[in-house]
Amino acid sequence: MSNWTSLWYVWLLLLMVFLLLLCGITASCIRFCCRKKRPPVETFSRHACDLTAIAIDSDSTAHSTVT
């Protein structure tokens, strides 16, 4: 069986996985703390939009001018 100290790539891989987990946990904690301290954002009330539809008959002067 191999000596664990001679398998440097295994230790490097374990170190990289540990550092990635540590960075992820740290980022999650920072994001959670910043979200907790930030005042709540007021939502904007929606205003009703008025739409106007203009119907054009085939007998109208605008339609006959265009065609």
PDB file of N, CA and C in Angstrom:
ATOM      1  N   MET A   1       0.844  -1.190   0.000  1.00  0.00           N
ATOM      2  CA  MET A   1       0.000   0.000   0.000  1.00  0.00           C
ATOM      3  C   MET A   1       0.887   1.251   0.000  1.00  0.00           C
ATOM      4  N   SER A   2       0.448   2.279  -0.695  1.00  0.00           N
ATOM      5  CA  SER A   2       1.242   3.498  -0.851  1.00  0.00           C
ATOM      6  C   SER A   2       1.233   4.309   0.439  1.00  0.00           C
ATOM      7  N   ASN A   3       2.274   5.032   0.598  1.00  0.00           N
ATOM      8  CA  ASN A   3       2.362   5.945   1.731  1.00  0.00           C
ATOM      9  C   ASN A   3       1.539   7.199   1.402  1.00  0.00           C
ATOM     10  N   TRP A   4       0.673   7.645   2.331  1.00  0.00           N
ATOM     11  CA  TRP A   4      -0.219   8.778   2.065  1.00  0.00           C
ATOM     12  C   TRP A   4       0.544  10.063   1.827  1.00  0.00           C
ATOM     13  N   THR A   5       1.710  10.220   2.389  1.00  0.00           N
ATOM     14  CA  THR A   5       2.461  11.463   2.211  1.00  0.00           C
ATOM     15  C   THR A   5       3.044  11.577   0.811  1.00  0.00           C
ATOM     16  N   SER A   6       3.246  10.456   0.139  1.00  0.00           N
ATOM     17  CA  SER A   6       3.796  10.520  -1.213  1.00  0.00           C
ATOM     18  C   SER A   6       2.727  10.834  -2.252  1.00  0.00           C
ATOM     19  N   LEU A   7       1.448  10.735  -1.887  1.00  0.00           N
ATOM     20  CA  LEU A   7       0.354  11.048  -2.818  1.00  0.00           C
ATOM     21  C   LEU A   7      -0.018  12.527  -2.664  1.00  0.00           C
ATOM     22  N   TRP A   8       0.860  13.404  -3.154  1.00  0.00           N
ATOM     23  CA  TRP A   8       0.649  14.847  -2.989  1.00  0.00           C
ATOM     24  C   TRP A   8      -0.572  15.346  -3.740  1.00  0.00           C
ATOM     25  N   TYR A   9      -0.923  14.729  -4.848  1.00  0.00           N
ATOM     26  CA  TYR A   9      -2.075  15.190  -5.630  1.00  0.00           C
ATOM     27  C   TYR A   9      -3.388  14.919  -4.898  1.00  0.00           C
ATOM     28  N   VAL A  10      -3.426  13.875  -4.067  1.00  0.00           N
ATOM     29  CA  VAL A  10      -4.639  13.616  -3.280  1.00  0.00           C
ATOM     30  C   VAL A  10      -4.820  14.713  -2.240  1.00  0.00           C
ATOM     31  N   TRP A  11      -3.728  15.100  -1.571  1.00  0.00           N
ATOM     32  CA  TRP A  11      -3.807  16.177  -0.590  1.00  0.00           C
ATOM     33  C   TRP A  11      -4.168  17.501  -1.267  1.00  0.00           C
ATOM     34  N   LEU A  12      -3.640  17.729  -2.452  1.00  0.00           N
ATOM     35  CA  LEU A  12      -3.961  18.963  -3.176  1.00  0.00           C
ATOM     36  C   LEU A  12      -5.443  19.001  -3.546  1.00  0.00           C
ATOM     37  N   LEU A  13      -5.963  17.878  -3.989  1.00  0.00           N
ATOM     38  CA  LEU A  13      -7.383  17.807  -4.334  1.00  0.00           C
ATOM     39  C   LEU A  13      -8.260  18.006  -3.102  1.00  0.00           C
ATOM     40  N   LEU A  14      -7.895  17.383  -1.997  1.00  0.00           N
ATOM     41  CA  LEU A  14      -8.652  17.563  -0.759  1.00  0.00           C
ATOM     42  C   LEU A  14      -8.599  19.011  -0.274  1.00  0.00           C
ATOM     43  N   LEU A  15      -7.449  19.645  -0.413  1.00  0.00           N
ATOM     44  CA  LEU A  15      -7.311  21.047  -0.026  1.00  0.00           C
ATOM     45  C   LEU A  15      -8.175  21.949  -0.899  1.00  0.00           C
ATOM     46  N   MET A  16      -8.215  21.689  -2.195  1.00  0.00           N
ATOM     47  CA  MET A  16      -9.040  22.500  -3.093  1.00  0.00           C
ATOM     48  C   MET A  16     -10.518  22.341  -2.775  1.00  0.00           C
ATOM     49  N   VAL A  17     -10.970  21.122  -2.513  1.00  0.00           N
ATOM     50  CA  VAL A  17     -12.377  20.895  -2.167  1.00  0.00           C
ATOM     51  C   VAL A  17     -12.714  21.593  -0.861  1.00  0.00           C
ATOM     52  N   PHE A  18     -11.824  21.507   0.119  1.00  0.00           N
ATOM     53  CA  PHE A  18     -12.046  22.174   1.400  1.00  0.00           C
ATOM     54  C   PHE A  18     -12.137  23.683   1.226  1.00  0.00           C
ATOM     55  N   LEU A  19     -11.242  24.259   0.420  1.00  0.00           N
ATOM     56  CA  LEU A  19     -11.265  25.710   0.196  1.00  0.00           C
ATOM     57  C   LEU A  19     -12.524  26.153  -0.540  1.00  0.00           C
ATOM     58  N   LEU A  20     -12.985  25.356  -1.496  1.00  0.00           N
ATOM     59  CA  LEU A  20     -14.231  25.693  -2.197  1.00  0.00           C
ATOM     60  C   LEU A  20     -15.423  25.660  -1.244  1.00  0.00           C
ATOM     61  N   LEU A  21     -15.470  24.659  -0.394  1.00  0.00           N
ATOM     62  CA  LEU A  21     -16.552  24.595   0.592  1.00  0.00           C
ATOM     63  C   LEU A  21     -16.492  25.769   1.560  1.00  0.00           C
ATOM     64  N   LEU A  22     -15.286  26.116   1.989  1.00  0.00           N
ATOM     65  CA  LEU A  22     -15.119  27.229   2.909  1.00  0.00           C
ATOM     66  C   LEU A  22     -15.548  28.551   2.263  1.00  0.00           C
ATOM     67  N   CYS A  23     -15.178  28.749   0.999  1.00  0.00           N
ATOM     68  CA  CYS A  23     -15.586  29.978   0.289  1.00  0.00           C
ATOM     69  C   CYS A  23     -17.094  30.037   0.111  1.00  0.00           C
ATOM     70  N   GLY A  24     -17.717  28.914  -0.201  1.00  0.00           N
ATOM     71  CA  GLY A  24     -19.164  28.892  -0.362  1.00  0.00           C
ATOM     72  C   GLY A  24     -19.899  29.189   0.925  1.00  0.00           C
ATOM     73  N   ILE A  25     -19.436  28.619   2.014  1.00  0.00           N
ATOM     74  CA  ILE A  25     -20.074  28.875   3.316  1.00  0.00           C
ATOM     75  C   ILE A  25     -19.880  30.325   3.724  1.00  0.00           C
ATOM     76  N   THR A  26     -18.680  30.866   3.506  1.00  0.00           N
ATOM     77  CA  THR A  26     -18.418  32.262   3.847  1.00  0.00           C
ATOM     78  C   THR A  26     -19.281  33.208   3.018  1.00  0.00           C
ATOM     79  N   ALA A  27     -19.410  32.956   1.727  1.00  0.00           N
ATOM     80  CA  ALA A  27     -20.237  33.813   0.869  1.00  0.00           C
ATOM     81  C   ALA A  27     -21.703  33.749   1.279  1.00  0.00           C
ATOM     82  N   SER A  28     -22.172  32.575   1.654  1.00  0.00           N
ATOM     83  CA  SER A  28     -23.564  32.446   2.088  1.00  0.00           C
ATOM     84  C   SER A  28     -23.807  33.215   3.379  1.00  0.00           C
ATOM     85  N   CYS A  29     -22.875  33.126   4.306  1.00  0.00           N
ATOM     86  CA  CYS A  29     -23.025  33.853   5.570  1.00  0.00           C
ATOM     87  C   CYS A  29     -23.002  35.359   5.350  1.00  0.00           C
ATOM     88  N   ILE A  30     -22.100  35.829   4.490  1.00  0.00           N
ATOM     89  CA  ILE A  30     -22.021  37.266   4.224  1.00  0.00           C
ATOM     90  C   ILE A  30     -23.302  37.752   3.558  1.00  0.00           C
ATOM     91  N   ARG A  31     -23.815  36.988   2.596  1.00  0.00           N
ATOM     92  CA  ARG A  31     -25.043  37.389   1.914  1.00  0.00           C
ATOM     93  C   ARG A  31     -26.222  37.394   2.868  1.00  0.00           C
ATOM     94  N   PHE A  32     -26.274  36.420   3.774  1.00  0.00           N
ATOM     95  CA  PHE A  32     -27.362  36.357   4.740  1.00  0.00           C
ATOM     96  C   PHE A  32     -27.298  37.533   5.699  1.00  0.00           C
ATOM     97  N   CYS A  33     -26.103  37.874   6.177  1.00  0.00           N
ATOM     98  CA  CYS A  33     -25.956  38.992   7.112  1.00  0.00           C
ATOM     99  C   CYS A  33     -26.280  40.326   6.447  1.00  0.00           C
ATOM    100  N   CYS A  34     -25.857  40.512   5.199  1.00  0.00           N
ATOM    101  CA  CYS A  34     -26.146  41.775   4.500  1.00  0.00           C
ATOM    102  C   CYS A  34     -27.627  41.921   4.226  1.00  0.00           C
ATOM    103  N   ARG A  35     -28.300  40.823   3.906  1.00  0.00           N
ATOM    104  CA  ARG A  35     -29.732  40.883   3.638  1.00  0.00           C
ATOM    105  C   ARG A  35     -30.497  41.211   4.917  1.00  0.00           C
ATOM    106  N   LYS A  36     -30.011  40.745   6.046  1.00  0.00           N
ATOM    107  CA  LYS A  36     -30.693  40.972   7.314  1.00  0.00           C
ATOM    108  C   LYS A  36     -30.569  42.424   7.752  1.00  0.00           C
ATOM    109  N   LYS A  37     -29.419  43.077   7.488  1.00  0.00           N
ATOM    110  CA  LYS A  37     -29.190  44.448   7.928  1.00  0.00           C
ATOM    111  C   LYS A  37     -29.820  45.480   7.006  1.00  0.00           C
ATOM    112  N   ARG A  38     -30.054  45.134   5.753  1.00  0.00           N
ATOM    113  CA  ARG A  38     -30.580  46.072   4.777  1.00  0.00           C
ATOM    114  C   ARG A  38     -32.048  46.383   5.083  1.00  0.00           C
ATOM    115  N   PRO A  39     -32.447  47.667   5.034  1.00  0.00           N
ATOM    116  CA  PRO A  39     -33.860  47.985   5.266  1.00  0.00           C
ATOM    117  C   PRO A  39     -34.724  47.416   4.146  1.00  0.00           C
ATOM    118  N   PRO A  40     -35.956  47.064   4.463  1.00  0.00           N
ATOM    119  CA  PRO A  40     -36.824  46.491   3.427  1.00  0.00           C
ATOM    120  C   PRO A  40     -37.113  47.503   2.328  1.00  0.00           C
ATOM    121  N   VAL A  41     -37.146  47.030   1.120  1.00  0.00           N
ATOM    122  CA  VAL A  41     -37.382  47.879  -0.049  1.00  0.00           C
ATOM    123  C   VAL A  41     -38.888  48.001  -0.263  1.00  0.00           C
ATOM    124  N   GLU A  42     -39.331  49.246  -0.444  1.00  0.00           N
ATOM    125  CA  GLU A  42     -40.759  49.465  -0.686  1.00  0.00           C
ATOM    126  C   GLU A  42     -41.097  49.069  -2.111  1.00  0.00           C
ATOM    127  N   THR A  43     -42.187  48.363  -2.257  1.00  0.00           N
ATOM    128  CA  THR A  43     -42.621  47.983  -3.591  1.00  0.00           C
ATOM    129  C   THR A  43     -43.462  49.119  -4.174  1.00  0.00           C
ATOM    130  N   PHE A  44     -43.315  49.336  -5.448  1.00  0.00           N
ATOM    131  CA  PHE A  44     -44.059  50.394  -6.110  1.00  0.00           C
ATOM    132  C   PHE A  44     -45.458  49.888  -6.451  1.00  0.00           C
ATOM    133  N   SER A  45     -46.435  50.757  -6.220  1.00  0.00           N
ATOM    134  CA  SER A  45     -47.794  50.367  -6.562  1.00  0.00           C
ATOM    135  C   SER A  45     -47.976  50.486  -8.071  1.00  0.00           C
ATOM    136  N   ARG A  46     -48.695  49.556  -8.626  1.00  0.00           N
ATOM    137  CA  ARG A  46     -48.906  49.570 -10.078  1.00  0.00           C
ATOM    138  C   ARG A  46     -50.065  50.509 -10.419  1.00  0.00           C
ATOM    139  N   HIS A  47     -49.835  51.318 -11.421  1.00  0.00           N
ATOM    140  CA  HIS A  47     -50.880  52.220 -11.895  1.00  0.00           C
ATOM    141  C   HIS A  47     -51.568  51.585 -13.090  1.00  0.00           C
ATOM    142  N   ALA A  48     -52.863  51.776 -13.135  1.00  0.00           N
ATOM    143  CA  ALA A  48     -53.612  51.226 -14.263  1.00  0.00           C
ATOM    144  C   ALA A  48     -53.309  52.046 -15.517  1.00  0.00           C
ATOM    145  N   CYS A  49     -53.087  51.383 -16.600  1.00  0.00           N
ATOM    146  CA  CYS A  49     -52.810  52.059 -17.870  1.00  0.00           C
ATOM    147  C   CYS A  49     -54.094  52.105 -18.694  1.00  0.00           C
ATOM    148  N   ASP A  50     -54.336  53.262 -19.273  1.00  0.00           N
ATOM    149  CA  ASP A  50     -55.507  53.415 -20.133  1.00  0.00           C
ATOM    150  C   ASP A  50     -55.093  53.170 -21.572  1.00  0.00           C
ATOM    151  N   LEU A  51     -55.803  52.305 -22.244  1.00  0.00           N
ATOM    152  CA  LEU A  51     -55.540  52.022 -23.640  1.00  0.00           C
ATOM    153  C   LEU A  51     -56.722  52.499 -24.469  1.00  0.00           C
ATOM    154  N   THR A  52     -56.415  53.124 -25.575  1.00  0.00           N
ATOM    155  CA  THR A  52     -57.451  53.609 -26.470  1.00  0.00           C
ATOM    156  C   THR A  52     -57.343  52.853 -27.780  1.00  0.00           C
ATOM    157  N   ALA A  53     -58.442  52.277 -28.199  1.00  0.00           N
ATOM    158  CA  ALA A  53     -58.461  51.549 -29.473  1.00  0.00           C
ATOM    159  C   ALA A  53     -59.307  52.331 -30.458  1.00  0.00           C
ATOM    160  N   ILE A  54     -58.777  52.500 -31.655  1.00  0.00           N
ATOM    161  CA  ILE A  54     -59.506  53.217 -32.699  1.00  0.00           C
ATOM    162  C   ILE A  54     -59.867  52.201 -33.777  1.00  0.00           C
ATOM    163  N   ALA A  55     -61.137  52.060 -33.990  1.00  0.00           N
ATOM    164  CA  ALA A  55     -61.607  51.120 -35.006  1.00  0.00           C
ATOM    165  C   ALA A  55     -61.724  51.853 -36.341  1.00  0.00           C
ATOM    166  N   ILE A  56     -61.249  51.221 -37.391  1.00  0.00           N
ATOM    167  CA  ILE A  56     -61.338  51.810 -38.730  1.00  0.00           C
ATOM    168  C   ILE A  56     -62.207  50.897 -39.584  1.00  0.00           C
ATOM    169  N   ASP A  57     -63.268  51.468 -40.083  1.00  0.00           N
ATOM    170  CA  ASP A  57     -64.163  50.712 -40.956  1.00  0.00           C
ATOM    171  C   ASP A  57     -63.601  50.713 -42.380  1.00  0.00           C
ATOM    172  N   SER A  58     -64.063  49.774 -43.160  1.00  0.00           N
ATOM    173  CA  SER A  58     -63.592  49.720 -44.541  1.00  0.00           C
ATOM    174  C   SER A  58     -64.181  50.861 -45.371  1.00  0.00           C
ATOM    175  N   ASP A  59     -65.236  51.509 -44.881  1.00  0.00           N
ATOM    176  CA  ASP A  59     -65.846  52.615 -45.614  1.00  0.00           C
ATOM    177  C   ASP A  59     -65.259  53.964 -45.227  1.00  0.00           C
ATOM    178  N   SER A  60     -64.376  53.993 -44.246  1.00  0.00           N
ATOM    179  CA  SER A  60     -63.872  55.276 -43.766  1.00  0.00           C
ATOM    180  C   SER A  60     -62.898  55.883 -44.787  1.00  0.00           C
ATOM    181  N   THR A  61     -62.718  57.195 -44.707  1.00  0.00           N
ATOM    182  CA  THR A  61     -61.835  57.896 -45.651  1.00  0.00           C
ATOM    183  C   THR A  61     -60.376  57.557 -45.370  1.00  0.00           C
ATOM    184  N   ALA A  62     -60.025  57.270 -44.108  1.00  0.00           N
ATOM    185  CA  ALA A  62     -58.628  56.939 -43.800  1.00  0.00           C
ATOM    186  C   ALA A  62     -58.250  55.618 -44.450  1.00  0.00           C
ATOM    187  N   HIS A  63     -59.162  54.661 -44.455  1.00  0.00           N
ATOM    188  CA  HIS A  63     -58.855  53.339 -45.032  1.00  0.00           C
ATOM    189  C   HIS A  63     -58.766  53.446 -46.563  1.00  0.00           C
ATOM    190  N   SER A  64     -59.631  54.197 -47.151  1.00  0.00           N
ATOM    191  CA  SER A  64     -59.614  54.303 -48.602  1.00  0.00           C
ATOM    192  C   SER A  64     -58.396  55.108 -49.075  1.00  0.00           C
ATOM    193  N   THR A  65     -57.911  56.039 -48.243  1.00  0.00           N
ATOM    194  CA  THR A  65     -56.725  56.803 -48.600  1.00  0.00           C
ATOM    195  C   THR A  65     -55.477  55.926 -48.540  1.00  0.00           C
ATOM    196  N   VAL A  66     -55.410  55.046 -47.527  1.00  0.00           N
ATOM    197  CA  VAL A  66     -54.235  54.197 -47.368  1.00  0.00           C
ATOM    198  C   VAL A  66     -54.186  53.174 -48.485  1.00  0.00           C
ATOM    199  N   THR A  67     -55.310  52.574 -48.829  1.00  0.00           N
ATOM    200  CA  THR A  67     -55.330  51.566 -49.890  1.00  0.00           C
ATOM    201  C   THR A  67     -55.468  52.230 -51.206  1.00  0.00           C
TER     202      THR A  67
END
